[in-house]
Coordinates of N, CA and C in Angstrom, one line a residue:
X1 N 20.1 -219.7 163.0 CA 19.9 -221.0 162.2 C 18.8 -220.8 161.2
X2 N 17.9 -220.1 161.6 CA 16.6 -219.8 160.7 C 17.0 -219.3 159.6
X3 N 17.3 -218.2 159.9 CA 18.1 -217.0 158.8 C 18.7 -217.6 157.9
X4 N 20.0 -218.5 157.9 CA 20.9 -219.2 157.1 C 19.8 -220.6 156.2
X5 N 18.9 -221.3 157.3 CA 18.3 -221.9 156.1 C 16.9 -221.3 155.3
X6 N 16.7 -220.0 155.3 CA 15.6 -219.0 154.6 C 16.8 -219.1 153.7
X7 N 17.9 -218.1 153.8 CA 18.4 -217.9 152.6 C 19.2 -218.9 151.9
X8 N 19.4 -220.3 152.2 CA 19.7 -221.0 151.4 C 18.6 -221.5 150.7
X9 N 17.3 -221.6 151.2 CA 16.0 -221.7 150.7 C 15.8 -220.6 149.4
X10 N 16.0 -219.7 149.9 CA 15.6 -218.3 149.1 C 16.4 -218.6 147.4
X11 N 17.6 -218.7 148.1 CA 19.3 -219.3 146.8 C 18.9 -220.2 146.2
X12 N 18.3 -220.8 146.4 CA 17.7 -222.6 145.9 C 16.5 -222.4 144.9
X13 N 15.6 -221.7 145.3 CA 14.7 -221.3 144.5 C 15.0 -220.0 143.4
X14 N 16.1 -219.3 143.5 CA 16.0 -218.1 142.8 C 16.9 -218.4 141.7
X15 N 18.1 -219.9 141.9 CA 18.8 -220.2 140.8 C 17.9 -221.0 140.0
X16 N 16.8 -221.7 140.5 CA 15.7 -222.6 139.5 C 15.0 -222.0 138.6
X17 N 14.9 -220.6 138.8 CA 14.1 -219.5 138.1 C 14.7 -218.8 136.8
X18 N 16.4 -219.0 137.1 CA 17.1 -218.5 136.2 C 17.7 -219.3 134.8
X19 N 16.8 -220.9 135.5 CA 17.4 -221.8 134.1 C 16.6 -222.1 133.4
X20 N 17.3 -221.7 132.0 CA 16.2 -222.0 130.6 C 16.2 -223.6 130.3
X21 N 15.9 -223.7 129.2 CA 15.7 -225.3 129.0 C 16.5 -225.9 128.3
X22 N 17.1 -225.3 127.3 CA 18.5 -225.6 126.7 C 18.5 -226.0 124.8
X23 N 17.0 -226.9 125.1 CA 16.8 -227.7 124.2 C 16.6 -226.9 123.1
X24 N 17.0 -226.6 121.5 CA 16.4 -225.7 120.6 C 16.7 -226.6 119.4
X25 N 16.2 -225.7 118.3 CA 16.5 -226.6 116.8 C 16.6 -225.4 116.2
X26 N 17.1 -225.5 115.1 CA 17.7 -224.5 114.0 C 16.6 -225.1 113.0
X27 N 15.9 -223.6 112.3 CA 15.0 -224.0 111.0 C 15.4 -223.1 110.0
X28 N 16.1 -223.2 108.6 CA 16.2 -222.8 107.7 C 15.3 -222.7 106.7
X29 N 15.0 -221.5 106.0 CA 13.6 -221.6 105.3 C 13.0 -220.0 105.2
X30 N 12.3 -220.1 104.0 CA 11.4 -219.4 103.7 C 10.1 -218.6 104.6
X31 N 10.5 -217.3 105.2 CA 9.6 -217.1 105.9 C 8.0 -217.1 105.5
X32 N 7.0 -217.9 105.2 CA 5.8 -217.6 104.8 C 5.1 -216.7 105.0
X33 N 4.8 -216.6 106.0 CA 4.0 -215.2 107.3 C 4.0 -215.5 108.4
X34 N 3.6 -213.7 108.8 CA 3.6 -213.9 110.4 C 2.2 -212.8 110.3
X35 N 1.7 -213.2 111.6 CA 0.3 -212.6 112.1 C 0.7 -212.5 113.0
X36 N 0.4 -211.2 113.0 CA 0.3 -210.2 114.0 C -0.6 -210.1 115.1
X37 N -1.8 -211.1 114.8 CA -2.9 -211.1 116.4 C -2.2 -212.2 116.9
X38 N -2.3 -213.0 116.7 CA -1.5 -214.0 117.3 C -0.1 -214.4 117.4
X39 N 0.7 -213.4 116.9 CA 2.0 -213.4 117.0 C 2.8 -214.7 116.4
X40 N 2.3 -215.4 115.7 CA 2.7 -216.5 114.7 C 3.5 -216.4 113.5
X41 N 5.0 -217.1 113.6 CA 5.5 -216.9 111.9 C 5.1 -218.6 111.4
X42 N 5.3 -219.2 110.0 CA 5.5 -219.6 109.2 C 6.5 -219.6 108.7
X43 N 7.4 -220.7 108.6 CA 8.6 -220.9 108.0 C 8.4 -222.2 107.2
X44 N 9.0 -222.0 106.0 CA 9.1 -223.0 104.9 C 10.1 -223.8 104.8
X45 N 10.8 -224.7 105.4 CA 11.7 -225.4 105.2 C 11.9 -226.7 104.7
X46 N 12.3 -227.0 104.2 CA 12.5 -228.4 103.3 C 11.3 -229.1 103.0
X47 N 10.4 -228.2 102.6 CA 8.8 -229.0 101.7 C 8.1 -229.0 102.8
X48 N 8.3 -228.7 104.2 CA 7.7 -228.1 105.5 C 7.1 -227.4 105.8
X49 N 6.4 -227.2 106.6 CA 5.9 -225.4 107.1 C 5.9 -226.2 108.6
X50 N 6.4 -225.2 109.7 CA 6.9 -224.7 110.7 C 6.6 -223.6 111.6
X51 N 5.7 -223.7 112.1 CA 4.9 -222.7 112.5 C 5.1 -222.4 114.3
X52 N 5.5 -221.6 114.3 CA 6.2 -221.1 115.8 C 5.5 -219.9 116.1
X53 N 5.4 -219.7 117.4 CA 5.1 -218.1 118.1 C 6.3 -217.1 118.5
X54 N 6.3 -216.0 118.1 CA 7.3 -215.1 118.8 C 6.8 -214.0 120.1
X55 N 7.6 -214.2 120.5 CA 7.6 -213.6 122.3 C 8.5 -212.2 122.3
X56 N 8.2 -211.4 123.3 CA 8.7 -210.3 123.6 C 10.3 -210.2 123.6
X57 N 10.6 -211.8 124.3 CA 11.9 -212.2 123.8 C 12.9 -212.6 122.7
X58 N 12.1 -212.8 122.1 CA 12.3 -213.5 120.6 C 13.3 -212.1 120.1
X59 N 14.9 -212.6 119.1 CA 15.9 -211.3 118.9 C 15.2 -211.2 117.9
X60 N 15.1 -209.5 117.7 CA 15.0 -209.2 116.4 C 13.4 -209.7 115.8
X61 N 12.6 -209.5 116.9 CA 11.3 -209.4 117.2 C 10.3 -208.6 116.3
X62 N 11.5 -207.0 116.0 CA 10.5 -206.3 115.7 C 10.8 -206.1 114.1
X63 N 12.2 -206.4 113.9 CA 11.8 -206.8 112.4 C 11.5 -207.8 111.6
X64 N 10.6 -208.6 111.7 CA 10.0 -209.8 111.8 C 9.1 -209.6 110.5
X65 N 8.0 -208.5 110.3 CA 7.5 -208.0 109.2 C 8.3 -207.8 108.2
X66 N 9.2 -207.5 108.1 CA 10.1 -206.9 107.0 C 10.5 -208.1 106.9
X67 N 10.9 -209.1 107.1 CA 11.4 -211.0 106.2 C 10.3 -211.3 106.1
X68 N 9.3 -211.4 105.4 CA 8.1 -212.1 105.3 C 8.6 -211.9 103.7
X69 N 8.7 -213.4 102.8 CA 9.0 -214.0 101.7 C 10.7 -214.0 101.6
X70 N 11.5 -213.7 103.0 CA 13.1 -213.9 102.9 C 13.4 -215.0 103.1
X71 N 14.3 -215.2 103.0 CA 14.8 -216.7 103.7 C 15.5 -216.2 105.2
X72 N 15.5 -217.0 106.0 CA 15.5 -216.6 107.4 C 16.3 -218.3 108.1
X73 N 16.7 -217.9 109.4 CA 17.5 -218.8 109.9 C 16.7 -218.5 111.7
X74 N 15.6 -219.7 111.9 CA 14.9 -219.6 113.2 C 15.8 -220.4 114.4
X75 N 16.0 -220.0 115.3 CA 16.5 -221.2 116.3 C 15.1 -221.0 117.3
X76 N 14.4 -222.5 117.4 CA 13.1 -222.5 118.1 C 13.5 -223.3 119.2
X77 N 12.8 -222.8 120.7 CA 12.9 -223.8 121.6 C 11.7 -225.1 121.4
X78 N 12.6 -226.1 122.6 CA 11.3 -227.1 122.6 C 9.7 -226.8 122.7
X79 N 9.9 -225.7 123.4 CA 8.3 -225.4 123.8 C 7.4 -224.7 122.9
X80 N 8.2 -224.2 121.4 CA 7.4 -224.1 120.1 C 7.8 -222.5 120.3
X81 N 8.3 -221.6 120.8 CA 8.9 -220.4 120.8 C 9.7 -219.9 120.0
X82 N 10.0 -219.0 118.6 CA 11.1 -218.7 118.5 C 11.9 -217.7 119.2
X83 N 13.3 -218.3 119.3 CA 14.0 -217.4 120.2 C 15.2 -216.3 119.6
X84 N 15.1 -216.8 117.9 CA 15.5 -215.8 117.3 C 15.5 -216.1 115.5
X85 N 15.4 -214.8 115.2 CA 15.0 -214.6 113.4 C 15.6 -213.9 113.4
X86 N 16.7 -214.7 112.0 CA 17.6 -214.0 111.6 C 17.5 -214.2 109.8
X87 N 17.5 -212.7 108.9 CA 18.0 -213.4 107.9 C 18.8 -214.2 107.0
X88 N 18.9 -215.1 106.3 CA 20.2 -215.9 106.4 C 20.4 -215.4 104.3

């Protein structure tokens, strides 16, 4: 009996760990800059600036220096993350 409710315990906690948040926004715009100590881009979008952090996660992470003055297409989560930079 123990065994069976550890691992439904165990199942319960390891599927909570696998859910993201869901919530994102699409930002089109002008990449302004990104800094490199603090991992920060600048996006210019509709008379805006937009300022997000990229993560280990973030697609297309590492070409991120090379669109600085492109136009680019960010999908950022709620929590101020981008989770991907794309040129558009």
């Amino acid at each position: 009996m123990k065994s069976i409710l550890t691992t439904l315990a165990v199942l319960g906690l390891s599927v909570s760990a696998f859910a993201g948040c869901g919530v994102t926004t699409t930002s089109k715009g002008k990449l302004k800059s990104f800094d490199k100590d603090t991992k920060s881009i600048v996006i210019e979008a509709d008379g805006k600036e937009i300022t997000t952090k990229v993560t280990a996660k973030t697609k297309n992470a590492g070409d991120i220096e090379k669109l600085v003055g492109k136009n680019v297409t960010a999908v950022i989560s709620k929590h101020g993350y981008a989770e991907t930079v794309e040129k558009s």
